[in-house]
Short mmCIF file of C-alpha atoms and ligand atoms in Angstrom, two decimals:
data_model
loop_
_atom_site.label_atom_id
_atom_site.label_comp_id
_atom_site.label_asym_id
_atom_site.label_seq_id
_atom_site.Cartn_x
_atom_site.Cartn_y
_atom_site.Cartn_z
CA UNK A 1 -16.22 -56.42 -25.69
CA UNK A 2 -15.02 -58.73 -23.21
CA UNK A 3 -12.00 -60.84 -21.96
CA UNK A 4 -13.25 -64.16 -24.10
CA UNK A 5 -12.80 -61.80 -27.18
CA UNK A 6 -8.54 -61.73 -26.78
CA UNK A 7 -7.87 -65.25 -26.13
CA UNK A 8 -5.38 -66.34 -28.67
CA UNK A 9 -5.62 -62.60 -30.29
CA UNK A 10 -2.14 -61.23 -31.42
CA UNK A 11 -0.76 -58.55 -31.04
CA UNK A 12 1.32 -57.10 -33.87
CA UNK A 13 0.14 -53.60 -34.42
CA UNK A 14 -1.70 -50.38 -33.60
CA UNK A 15 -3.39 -50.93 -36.71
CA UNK A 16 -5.24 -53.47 -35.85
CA UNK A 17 -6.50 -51.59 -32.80
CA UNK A 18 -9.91 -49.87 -32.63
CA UNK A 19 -10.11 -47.07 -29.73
CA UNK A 20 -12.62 -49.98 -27.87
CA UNK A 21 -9.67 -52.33 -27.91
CA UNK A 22 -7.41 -49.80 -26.61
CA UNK A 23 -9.86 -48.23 -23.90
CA UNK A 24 -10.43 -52.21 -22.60
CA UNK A 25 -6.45 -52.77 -22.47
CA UNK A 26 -5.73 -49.66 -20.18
CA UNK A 27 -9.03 -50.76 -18.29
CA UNK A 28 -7.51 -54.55 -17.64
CA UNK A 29 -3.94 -52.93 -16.63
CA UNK A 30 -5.02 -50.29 -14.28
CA UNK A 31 -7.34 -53.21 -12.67
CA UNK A 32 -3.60 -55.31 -12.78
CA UNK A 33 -2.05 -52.71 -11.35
CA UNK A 34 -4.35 -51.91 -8.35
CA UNK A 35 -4.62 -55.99 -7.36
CA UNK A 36 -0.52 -56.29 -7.55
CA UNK A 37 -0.68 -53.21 -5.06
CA UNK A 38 -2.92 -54.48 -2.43
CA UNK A 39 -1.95 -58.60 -3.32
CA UNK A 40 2.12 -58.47 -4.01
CA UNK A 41 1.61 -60.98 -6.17
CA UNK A 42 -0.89 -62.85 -8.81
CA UNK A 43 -0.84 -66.01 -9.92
CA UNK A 44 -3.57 -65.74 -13.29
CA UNK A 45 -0.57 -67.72 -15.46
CA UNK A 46 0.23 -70.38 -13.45
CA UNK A 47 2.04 -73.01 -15.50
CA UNK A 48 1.91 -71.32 -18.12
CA UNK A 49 5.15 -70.36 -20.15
CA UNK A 50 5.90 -67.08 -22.18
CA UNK A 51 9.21 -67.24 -24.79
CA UNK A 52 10.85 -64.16 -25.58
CA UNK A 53 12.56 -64.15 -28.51
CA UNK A 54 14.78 -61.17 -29.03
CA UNK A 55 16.81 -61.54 -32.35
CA UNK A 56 18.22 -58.08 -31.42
CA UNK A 57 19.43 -57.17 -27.98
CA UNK A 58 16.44 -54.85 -26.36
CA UNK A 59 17.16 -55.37 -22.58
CA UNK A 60 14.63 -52.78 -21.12
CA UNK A 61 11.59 -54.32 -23.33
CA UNK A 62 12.79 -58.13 -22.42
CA UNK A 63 13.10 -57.23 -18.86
CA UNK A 64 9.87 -55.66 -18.96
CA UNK A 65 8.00 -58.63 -20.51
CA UNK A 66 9.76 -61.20 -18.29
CA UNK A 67 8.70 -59.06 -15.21
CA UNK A 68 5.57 -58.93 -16.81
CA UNK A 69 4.66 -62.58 -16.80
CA UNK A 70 6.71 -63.82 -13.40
CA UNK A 71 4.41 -60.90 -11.58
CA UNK A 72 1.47 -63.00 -13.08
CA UNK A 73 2.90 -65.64 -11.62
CA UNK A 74 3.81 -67.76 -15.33
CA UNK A 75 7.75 -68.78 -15.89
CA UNK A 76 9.70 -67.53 -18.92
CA UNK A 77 11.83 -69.06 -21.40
CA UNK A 78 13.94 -67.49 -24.63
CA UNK A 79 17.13 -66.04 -25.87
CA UNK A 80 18.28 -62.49 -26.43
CA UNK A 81 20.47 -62.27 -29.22
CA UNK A 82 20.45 -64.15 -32.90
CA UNK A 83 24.06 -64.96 -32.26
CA UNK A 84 23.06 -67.62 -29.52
CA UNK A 85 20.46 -69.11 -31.26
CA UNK A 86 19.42 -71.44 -34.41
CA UNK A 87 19.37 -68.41 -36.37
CA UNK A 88 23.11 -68.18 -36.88
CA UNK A 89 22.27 -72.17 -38.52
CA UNK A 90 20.53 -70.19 -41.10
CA UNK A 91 17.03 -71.42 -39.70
CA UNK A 92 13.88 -69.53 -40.78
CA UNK A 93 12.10 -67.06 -38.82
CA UNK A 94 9.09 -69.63 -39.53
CA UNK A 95 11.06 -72.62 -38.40
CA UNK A 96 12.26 -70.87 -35.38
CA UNK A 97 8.63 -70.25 -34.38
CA UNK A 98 6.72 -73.43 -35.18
CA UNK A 99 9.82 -74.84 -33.31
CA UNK A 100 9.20 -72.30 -29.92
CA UNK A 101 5.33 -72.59 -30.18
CA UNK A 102 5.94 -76.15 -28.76
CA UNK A 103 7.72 -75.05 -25.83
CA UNK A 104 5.17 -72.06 -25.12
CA UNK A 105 2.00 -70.76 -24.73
CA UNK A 106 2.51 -67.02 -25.91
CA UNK A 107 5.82 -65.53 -28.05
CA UNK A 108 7.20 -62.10 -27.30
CA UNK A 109 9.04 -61.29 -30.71
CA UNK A 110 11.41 -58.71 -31.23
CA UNK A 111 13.17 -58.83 -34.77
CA UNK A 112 15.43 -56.53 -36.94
CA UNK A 113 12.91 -57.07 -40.16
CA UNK A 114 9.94 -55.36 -40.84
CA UNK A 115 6.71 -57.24 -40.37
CA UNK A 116 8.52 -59.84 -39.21
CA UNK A 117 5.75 -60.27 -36.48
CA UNK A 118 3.12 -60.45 -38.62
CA UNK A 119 4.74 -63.20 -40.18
CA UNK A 120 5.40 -64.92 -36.80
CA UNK A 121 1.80 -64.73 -36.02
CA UNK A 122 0.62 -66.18 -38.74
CA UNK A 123 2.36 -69.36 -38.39
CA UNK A 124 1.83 -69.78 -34.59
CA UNK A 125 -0.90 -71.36 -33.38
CA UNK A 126 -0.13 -69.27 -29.79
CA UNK A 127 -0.70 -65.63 -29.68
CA UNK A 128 2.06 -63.36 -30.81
CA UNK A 129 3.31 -60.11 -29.22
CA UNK A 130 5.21 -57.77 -30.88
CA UNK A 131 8.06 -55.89 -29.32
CA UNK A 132 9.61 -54.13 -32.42
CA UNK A 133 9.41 -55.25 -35.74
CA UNK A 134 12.69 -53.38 -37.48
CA UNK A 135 11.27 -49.69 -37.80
CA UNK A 136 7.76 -50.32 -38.22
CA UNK A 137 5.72 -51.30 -35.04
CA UNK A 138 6.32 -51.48 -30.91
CA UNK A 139 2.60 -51.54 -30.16
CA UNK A 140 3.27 -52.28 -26.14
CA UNK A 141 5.40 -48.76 -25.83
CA UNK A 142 2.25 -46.65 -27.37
CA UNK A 143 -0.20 -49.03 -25.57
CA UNK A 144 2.25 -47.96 -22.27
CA UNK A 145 2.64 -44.46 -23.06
CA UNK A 146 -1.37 -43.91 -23.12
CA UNK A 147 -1.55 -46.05 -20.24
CA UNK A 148 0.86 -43.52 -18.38
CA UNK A 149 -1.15 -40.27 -19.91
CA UNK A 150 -4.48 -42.32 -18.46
CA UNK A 151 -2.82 -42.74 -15.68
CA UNK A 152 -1.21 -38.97 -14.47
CA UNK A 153 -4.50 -37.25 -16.26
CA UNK A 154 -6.98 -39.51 -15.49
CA UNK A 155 -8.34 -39.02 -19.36
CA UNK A 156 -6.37 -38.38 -22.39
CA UNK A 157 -9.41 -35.97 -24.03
CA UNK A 158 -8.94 -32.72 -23.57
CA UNK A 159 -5.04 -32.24 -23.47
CA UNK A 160 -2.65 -30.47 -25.22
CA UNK A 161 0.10 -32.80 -26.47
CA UNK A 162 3.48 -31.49 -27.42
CA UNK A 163 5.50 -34.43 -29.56
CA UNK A 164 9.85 -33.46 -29.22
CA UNK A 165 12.48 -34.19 -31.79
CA UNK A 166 12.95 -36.62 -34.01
CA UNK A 167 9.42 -36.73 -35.50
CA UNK A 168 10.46 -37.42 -39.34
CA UNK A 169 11.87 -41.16 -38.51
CA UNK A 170 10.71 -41.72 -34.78
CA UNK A 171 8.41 -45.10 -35.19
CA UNK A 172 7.58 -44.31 -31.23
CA UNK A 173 5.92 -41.16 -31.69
CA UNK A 174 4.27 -41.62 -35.29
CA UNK A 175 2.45 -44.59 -33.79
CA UNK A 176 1.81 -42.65 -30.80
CA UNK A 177 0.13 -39.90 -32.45
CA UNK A 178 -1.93 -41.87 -34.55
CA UNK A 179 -3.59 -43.44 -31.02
CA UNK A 180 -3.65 -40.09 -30.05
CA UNK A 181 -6.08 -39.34 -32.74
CA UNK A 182 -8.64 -41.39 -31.56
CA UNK A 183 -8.90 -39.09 -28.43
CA UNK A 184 -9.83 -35.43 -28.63
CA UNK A 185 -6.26 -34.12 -28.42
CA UNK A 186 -4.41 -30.89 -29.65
CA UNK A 187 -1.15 -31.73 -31.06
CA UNK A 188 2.10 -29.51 -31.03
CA UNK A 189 4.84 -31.10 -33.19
CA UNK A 190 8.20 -30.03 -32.63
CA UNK A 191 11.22 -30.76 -34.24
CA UNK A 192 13.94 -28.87 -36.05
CA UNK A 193 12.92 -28.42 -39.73
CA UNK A 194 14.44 -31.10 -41.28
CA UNK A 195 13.05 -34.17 -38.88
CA UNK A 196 9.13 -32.47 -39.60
CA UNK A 197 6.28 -35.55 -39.30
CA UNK A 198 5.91 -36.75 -42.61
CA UNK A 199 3.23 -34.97 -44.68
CA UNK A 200 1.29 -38.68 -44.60
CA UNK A 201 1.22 -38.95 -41.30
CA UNK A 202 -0.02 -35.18 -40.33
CA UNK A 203 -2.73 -35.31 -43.03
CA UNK A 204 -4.17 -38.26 -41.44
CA UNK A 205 -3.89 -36.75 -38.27
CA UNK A 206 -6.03 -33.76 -39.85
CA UNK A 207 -8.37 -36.05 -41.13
CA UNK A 208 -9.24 -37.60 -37.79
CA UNK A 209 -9.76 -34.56 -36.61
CA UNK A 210 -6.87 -34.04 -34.99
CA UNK A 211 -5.76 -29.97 -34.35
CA UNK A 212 -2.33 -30.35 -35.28
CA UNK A 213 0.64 -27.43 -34.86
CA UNK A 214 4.14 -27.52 -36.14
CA UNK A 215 6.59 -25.34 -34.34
CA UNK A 216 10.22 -25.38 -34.61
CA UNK A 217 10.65 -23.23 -31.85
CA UNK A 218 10.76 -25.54 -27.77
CA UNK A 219 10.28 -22.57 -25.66
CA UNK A 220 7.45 -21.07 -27.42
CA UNK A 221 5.94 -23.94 -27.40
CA UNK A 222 5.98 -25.56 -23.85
CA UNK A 223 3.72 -22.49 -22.03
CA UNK A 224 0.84 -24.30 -24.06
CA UNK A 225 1.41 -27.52 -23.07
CA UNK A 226 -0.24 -30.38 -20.80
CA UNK A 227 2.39 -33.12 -21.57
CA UNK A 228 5.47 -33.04 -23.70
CA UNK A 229 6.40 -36.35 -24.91
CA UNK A 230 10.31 -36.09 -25.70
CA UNK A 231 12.10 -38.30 -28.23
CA UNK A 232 15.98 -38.60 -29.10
CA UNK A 233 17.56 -36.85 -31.91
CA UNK A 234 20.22 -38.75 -33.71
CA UNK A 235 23.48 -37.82 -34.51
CA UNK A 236 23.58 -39.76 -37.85
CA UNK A 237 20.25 -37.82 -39.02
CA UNK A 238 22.69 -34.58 -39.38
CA UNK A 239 24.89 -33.63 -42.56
CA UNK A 240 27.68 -32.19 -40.22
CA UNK A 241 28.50 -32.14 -36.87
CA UNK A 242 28.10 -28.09 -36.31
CA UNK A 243 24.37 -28.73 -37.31
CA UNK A 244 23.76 -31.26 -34.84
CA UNK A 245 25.56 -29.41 -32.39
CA UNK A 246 22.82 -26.19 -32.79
CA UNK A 247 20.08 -28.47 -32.90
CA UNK A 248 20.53 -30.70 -29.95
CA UNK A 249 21.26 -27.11 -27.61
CA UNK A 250 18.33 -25.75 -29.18
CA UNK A 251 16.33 -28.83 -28.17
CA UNK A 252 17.27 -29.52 -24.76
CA UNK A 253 14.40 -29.63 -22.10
CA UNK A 254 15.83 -28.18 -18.56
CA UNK A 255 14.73 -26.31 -16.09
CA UNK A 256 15.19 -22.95 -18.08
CA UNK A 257 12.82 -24.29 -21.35
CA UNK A 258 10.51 -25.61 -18.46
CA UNK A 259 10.20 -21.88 -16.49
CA UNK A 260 7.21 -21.01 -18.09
CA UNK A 261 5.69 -24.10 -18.29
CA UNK A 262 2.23 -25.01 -16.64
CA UNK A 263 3.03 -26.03 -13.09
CA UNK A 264 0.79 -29.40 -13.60
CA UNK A 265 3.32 -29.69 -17.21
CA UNK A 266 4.38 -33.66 -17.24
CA UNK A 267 7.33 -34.60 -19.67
CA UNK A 268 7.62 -38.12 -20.81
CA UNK A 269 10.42 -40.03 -22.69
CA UNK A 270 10.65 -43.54 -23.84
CA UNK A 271 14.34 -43.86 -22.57
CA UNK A 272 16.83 -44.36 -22.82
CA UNK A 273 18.12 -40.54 -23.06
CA UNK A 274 21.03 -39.04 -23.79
CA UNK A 275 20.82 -35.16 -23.00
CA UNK A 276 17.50 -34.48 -24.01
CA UNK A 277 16.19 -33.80 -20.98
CA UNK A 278 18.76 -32.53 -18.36
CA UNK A 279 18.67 -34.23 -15.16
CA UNK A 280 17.73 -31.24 -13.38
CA UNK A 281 14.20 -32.03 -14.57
CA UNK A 282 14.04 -35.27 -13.05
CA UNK A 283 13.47 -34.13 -9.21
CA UNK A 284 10.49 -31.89 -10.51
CA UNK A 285 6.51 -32.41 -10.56
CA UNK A 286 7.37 -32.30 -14.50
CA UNK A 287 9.19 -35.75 -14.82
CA UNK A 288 6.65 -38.34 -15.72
CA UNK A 289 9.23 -40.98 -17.59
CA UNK A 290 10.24 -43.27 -14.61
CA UNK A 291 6.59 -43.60 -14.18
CA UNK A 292 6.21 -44.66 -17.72
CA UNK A 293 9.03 -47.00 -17.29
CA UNK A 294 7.24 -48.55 -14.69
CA UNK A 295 3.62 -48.41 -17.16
CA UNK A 296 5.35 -51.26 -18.95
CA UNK A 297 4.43 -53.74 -16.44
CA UNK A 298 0.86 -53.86 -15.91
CA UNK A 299 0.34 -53.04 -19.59
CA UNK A 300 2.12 -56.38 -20.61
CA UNK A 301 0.60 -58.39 -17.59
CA UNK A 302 -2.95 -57.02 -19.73
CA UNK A 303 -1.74 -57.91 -22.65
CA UNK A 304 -0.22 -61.48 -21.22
CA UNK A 305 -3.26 -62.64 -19.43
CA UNK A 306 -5.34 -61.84 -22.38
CA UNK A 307 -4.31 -63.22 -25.13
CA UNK A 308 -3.30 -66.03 -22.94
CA UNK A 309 -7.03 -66.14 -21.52
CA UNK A 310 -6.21 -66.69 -17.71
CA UNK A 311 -7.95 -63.62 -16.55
CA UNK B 1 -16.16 -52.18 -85.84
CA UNK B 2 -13.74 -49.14 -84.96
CA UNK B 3 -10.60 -48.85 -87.48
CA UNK B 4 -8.17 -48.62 -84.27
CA UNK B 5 -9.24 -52.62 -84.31
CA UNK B 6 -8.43 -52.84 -87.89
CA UNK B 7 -4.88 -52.33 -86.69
CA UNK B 8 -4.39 -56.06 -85.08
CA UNK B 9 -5.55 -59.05 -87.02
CA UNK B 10 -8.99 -60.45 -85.70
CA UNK B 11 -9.41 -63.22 -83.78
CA UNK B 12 -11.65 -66.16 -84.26
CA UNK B 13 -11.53 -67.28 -80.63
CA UNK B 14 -9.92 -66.36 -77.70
CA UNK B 15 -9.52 -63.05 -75.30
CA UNK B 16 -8.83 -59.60 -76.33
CA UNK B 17 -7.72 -57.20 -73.58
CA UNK B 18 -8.14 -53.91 -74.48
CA UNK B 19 -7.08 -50.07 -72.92
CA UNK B 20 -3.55 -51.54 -71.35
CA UNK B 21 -1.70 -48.23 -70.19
CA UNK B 22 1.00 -47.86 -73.18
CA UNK B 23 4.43 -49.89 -72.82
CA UNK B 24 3.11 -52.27 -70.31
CA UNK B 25 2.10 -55.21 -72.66
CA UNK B 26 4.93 -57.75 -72.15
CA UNK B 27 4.16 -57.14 -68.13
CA UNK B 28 0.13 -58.27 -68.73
CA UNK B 29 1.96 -61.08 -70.84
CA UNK B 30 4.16 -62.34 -68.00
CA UNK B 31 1.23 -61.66 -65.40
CA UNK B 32 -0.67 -63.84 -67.29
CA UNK B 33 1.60 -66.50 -67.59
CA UNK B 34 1.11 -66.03 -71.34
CA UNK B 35 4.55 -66.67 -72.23
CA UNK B 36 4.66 -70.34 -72.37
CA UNK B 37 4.63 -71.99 -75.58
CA UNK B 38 1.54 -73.94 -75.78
CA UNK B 39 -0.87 -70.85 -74.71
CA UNK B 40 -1.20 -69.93 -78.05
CA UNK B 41 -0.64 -67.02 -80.48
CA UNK B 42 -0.61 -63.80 -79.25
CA UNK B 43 -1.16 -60.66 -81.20
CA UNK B 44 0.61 -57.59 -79.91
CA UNK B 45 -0.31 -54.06 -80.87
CA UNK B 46 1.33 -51.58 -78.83
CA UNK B 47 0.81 -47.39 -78.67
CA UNK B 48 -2.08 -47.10 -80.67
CA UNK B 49 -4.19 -43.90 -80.38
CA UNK B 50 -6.78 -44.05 -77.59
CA UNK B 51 -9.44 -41.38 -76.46
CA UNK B 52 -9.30 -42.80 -73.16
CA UNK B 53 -5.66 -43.00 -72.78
CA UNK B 54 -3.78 -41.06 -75.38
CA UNK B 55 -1.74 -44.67 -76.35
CA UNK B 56 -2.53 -47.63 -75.48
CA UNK B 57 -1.67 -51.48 -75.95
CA UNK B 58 -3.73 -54.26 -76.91
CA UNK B 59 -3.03 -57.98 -76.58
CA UNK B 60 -4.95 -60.48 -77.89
CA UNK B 61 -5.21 -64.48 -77.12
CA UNK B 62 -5.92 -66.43 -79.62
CA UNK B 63 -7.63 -69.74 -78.34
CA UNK B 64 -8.21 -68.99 -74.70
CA UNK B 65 -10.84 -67.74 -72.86
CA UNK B 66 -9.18 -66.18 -69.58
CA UNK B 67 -11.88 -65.63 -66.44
CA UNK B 68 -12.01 -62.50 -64.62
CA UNK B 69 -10.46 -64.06 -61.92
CA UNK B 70 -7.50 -64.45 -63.83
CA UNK B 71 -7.52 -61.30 -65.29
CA UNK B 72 -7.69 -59.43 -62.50
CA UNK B 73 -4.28 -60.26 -61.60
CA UNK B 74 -3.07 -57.55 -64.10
CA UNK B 75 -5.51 -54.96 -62.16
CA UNK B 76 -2.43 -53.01 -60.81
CA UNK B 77 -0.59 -52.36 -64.40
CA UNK B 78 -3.73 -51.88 -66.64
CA UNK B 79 -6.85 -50.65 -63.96
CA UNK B 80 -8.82 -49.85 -66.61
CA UNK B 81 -8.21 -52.58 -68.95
CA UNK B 82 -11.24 -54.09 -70.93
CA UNK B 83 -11.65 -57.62 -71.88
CA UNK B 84 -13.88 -59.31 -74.27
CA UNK B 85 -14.12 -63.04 -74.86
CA UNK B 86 -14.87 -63.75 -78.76
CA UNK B 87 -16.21 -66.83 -80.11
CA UNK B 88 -16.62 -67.54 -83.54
CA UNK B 89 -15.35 -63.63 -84.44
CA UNK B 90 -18.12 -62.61 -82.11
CA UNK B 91 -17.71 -60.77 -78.83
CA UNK B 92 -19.60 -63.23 -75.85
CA UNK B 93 -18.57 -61.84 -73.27
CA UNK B 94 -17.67 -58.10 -71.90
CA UNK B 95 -15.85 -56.84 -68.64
CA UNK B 96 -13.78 -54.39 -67.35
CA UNK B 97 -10.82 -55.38 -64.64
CA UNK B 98 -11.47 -54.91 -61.01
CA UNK B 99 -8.77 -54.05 -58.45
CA UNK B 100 -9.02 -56.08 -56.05
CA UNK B 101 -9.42 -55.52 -51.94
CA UNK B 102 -6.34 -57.61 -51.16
CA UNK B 103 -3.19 -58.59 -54.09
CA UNK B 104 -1.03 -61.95 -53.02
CA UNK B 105 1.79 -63.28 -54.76
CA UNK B 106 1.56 -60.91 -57.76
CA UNK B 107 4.43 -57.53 -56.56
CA UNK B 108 7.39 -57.68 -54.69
CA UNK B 109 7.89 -55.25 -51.48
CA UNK B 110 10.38 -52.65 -52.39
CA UNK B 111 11.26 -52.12 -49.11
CA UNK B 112 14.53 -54.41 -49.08
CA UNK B 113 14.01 -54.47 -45.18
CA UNK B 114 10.72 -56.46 -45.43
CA UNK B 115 10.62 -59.77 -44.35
CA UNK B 116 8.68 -61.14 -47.08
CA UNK B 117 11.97 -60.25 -49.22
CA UNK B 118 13.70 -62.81 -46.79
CA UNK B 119 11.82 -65.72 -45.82
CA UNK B 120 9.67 -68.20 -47.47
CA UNK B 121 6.47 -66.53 -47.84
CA UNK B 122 4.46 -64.54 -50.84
CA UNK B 123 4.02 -61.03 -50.52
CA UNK B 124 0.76 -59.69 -49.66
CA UNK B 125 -0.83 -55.97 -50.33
CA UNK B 126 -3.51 -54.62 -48.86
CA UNK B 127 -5.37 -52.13 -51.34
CA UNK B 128 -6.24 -48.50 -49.57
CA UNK B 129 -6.66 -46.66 -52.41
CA UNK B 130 -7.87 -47.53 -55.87
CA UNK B 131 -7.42 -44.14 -58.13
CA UNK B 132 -4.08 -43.09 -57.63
CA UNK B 133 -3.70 -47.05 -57.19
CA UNK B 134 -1.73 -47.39 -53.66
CA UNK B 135 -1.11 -50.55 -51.78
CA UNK B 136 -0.17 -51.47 -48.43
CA UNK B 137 2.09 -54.20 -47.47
CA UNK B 138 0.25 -56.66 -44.99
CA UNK B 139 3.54 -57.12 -43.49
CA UNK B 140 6.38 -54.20 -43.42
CA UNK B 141 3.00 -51.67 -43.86
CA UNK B 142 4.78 -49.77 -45.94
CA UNK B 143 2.62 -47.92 -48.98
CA UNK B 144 3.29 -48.35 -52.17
CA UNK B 145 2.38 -46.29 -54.92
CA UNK B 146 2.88 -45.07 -58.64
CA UNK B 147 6.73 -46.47 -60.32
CA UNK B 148 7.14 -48.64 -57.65
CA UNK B 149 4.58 -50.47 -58.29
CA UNK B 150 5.59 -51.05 -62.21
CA UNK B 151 9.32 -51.72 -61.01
CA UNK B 152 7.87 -54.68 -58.50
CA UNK B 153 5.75 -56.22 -60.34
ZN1 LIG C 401 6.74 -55.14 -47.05
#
């Protein structure tokens, strides 16, 4: 594989990723990262123009993608709400896009429907990125999140991965584990017993190979750990308050859950958090999700100079 | 000839599709855009005894030869349907039905959420499993499966 093979490629979801198109990816950012470190600044995308389109308001992921393409030295154009836009007309997703491909040379598309990016993509004649499709795909935060594992581990074989909370409706860390299960990974899942991984999703997980654990129990758990990758757990998933109450306490990752922990234990979290990881953690060795954060960047400057062929 | 046959009139010409899963006739029927009224006379004969399937349904066209093409559209209500062509009260031609790799423009997404439920744009399945018959949606990537296939169709 080489760089020729992603010009014009989309990129809608981990499906259509093979563990060779995710190894090359990581490979391209970390090489992005190192040249923004010693140069400041790149300019692979002069003149060229990304539009972000965000039909719902995600201001971490826009910000992300904008910084993304100015640090590669292209401009950016878009809106970041429906209200502001054509849409409120009534105009087609379609429209909308065969309207902005004119203006641009790669979309960013985030939309409240599922599959909407597929659809997008396959009526632009510029590349398409996803950056959430309803509750199906985000392909950049699991591209980011192994890009952060690569990065603190320097391999993601070999580790024990512990998955946190919400696992039954969490898009993040279904699509997560599935990449996972390209690598040679033990999996804890851990969640109270009503937001298990879907049966589906853990088979396939088995049938990849994949050595997976379900716990219920945080504490027991973390003393086995390399990484635990901690997830939200939402109020609205919960019959009655009491319930929620228990489970969010019991689920909490602070520096008590963390005492037995491996000293070289990293936690990660997609953010934004409420109180599932107390800030107490944050001034440890442990706390890995500023870092991840910060992952974002040279993942989407890969992904940018790409599909946009300027690299 | 096998007496279960005896049951529906014979045909001179036309297509006879054979081993339909019981009930799901007038679905074939509409799939097959059989229900205008110049595609000829259809003869209907529903739950009759079948070793293959317990009951079955049979439909057959009188003065139309369908192509497998065509019939393959009803692959996801009656995978196991048989179809002979008859000419001159003679069977021509014999094949089974063959679900396909990829199904456009024939089920709906039941996920309401879907964008192919909201813009201009026929819904496409990927097939990724063929017995139980389960689909993926190309775009929401959803699975489908079982009833919800029947109710989409
Ligand atoms: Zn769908």
């Amino acid at each position: 594989m080489d760089k020729t093979d992603w010009i014009g490629r989309d990129v809608v979801s981990m499906r259509d990723f093979s563990k060779e198109d995710i190894e090359f990816v990581l490979d391209v950012a970390e090489a992005l990262e190192d040249e923004l470190g010693k140069k400041g600044s790149l300019d692979y995308a002069r003149g060229k123009i990304l539009a972000t389109l965000f039909y719902e308001p995600s201001t971490r992921t826009r910000l992300s993608f904008e910084s993304a393409m100015h640090r590669l030295g292209g401009s950016v154009i878009g809106f970041s709400s429906a209200s502001s836009s054509s849409v409120k007309k009534g105009e087609s997703l379609a429209d909308t896009i065969r309207t902005v491909e004119r203006y641009s040379d790669v979309i960013v598309l985030r939309h409240p429907l599922d599959g909407a990016a597929r659809l997008a993509a396959e009526v632009a004649s510029v590349p398409v990125i996803n950056a959430g499709d309803g509750s199906n795909q985000h392909p950049t935060q699991t591209l980011l999140d192994l890009y952060t594992i690569r990065r603190a581990f320097g391999r993601i074989d070999g580790l024990t991965i512990g998955l946190l909370g919400d696992l039954k409706y969490g898009r993040t860390v279904h699509s997560l584990a599935e990449a996972l299960a390209f690598y040679d990974v033990e999996l804890y899942l851990i969640s109270p017993e009503i937001l298990r991984m879907p049966r589906h999703i853990v088979e396939e997980l088995r049938e990849m190979g994949v050595e997976v654990h379900e716990s219920t129990n945080l504490e027991e758990t973390v003393p086995k750990l390399d990484l635990l990758y901690v997830t939200r757990i939402q109020r609205e998933r919960f019959p009655d308050e009491e319930e929620y109450m228990k489970v969010r306490g019991s689920y909490q990752v602070n520096a008590a859950v963390l005492r037995n922990a491996k000293e070289s234990l990293k936690v990660m979290h997609p953010l934004p958090r409420v109180d599932e990881i107390h800030p107490e953690v944050d001034g440890t060795g442990h706390a890995l999700y500023f870092d991840q954060v910060f992952s974002g960047i040279p993942v989407r400057m890969a992904l940018l100079g790409l599909t946009l062929g300027v690299l | 000839m096998a007496p279960q046959n005896l049951k529906v009139e014979v045909i001179s010409e036309g297509t006879v599709i054979d081993h339909i899963p019981r009930g799901n006739w007038l679905k074939v029927v509409e799939i097959l855009g059989l229900t205008e009224s110049n595609s000829g006379t259809l003869l209907i004969a529903s739950n009759v005894p079948s070793k293959k399937l317990g009951r079955k349904d049979i439909v057959k066209i009188e003065g139309r030869h369908l192509t497998e093409e065509e019939v393959n559209k009803i692959a996801l209500i009656a995978p196991k349907a048989t179809v002979n062509i008859v000419e001159d009260y003679r069977i021509v031609e014999k094949f089974t039905v063959e679900v396909p790799d990829f199904v456009e423009g024939i089920l709906r997404c039941p996920n309401p959420r879907c964008v192919s439920n909201h813009e201009a744009v026929s819904p496409k399945f990927h097939v990724v499993s063929r017995d139980p018959l389960k689909l993926r949606c190309h775009y929401c990537e959803r699975t489908v499966e079982g009833d919800d296939i029947l109710k989409n169709l």
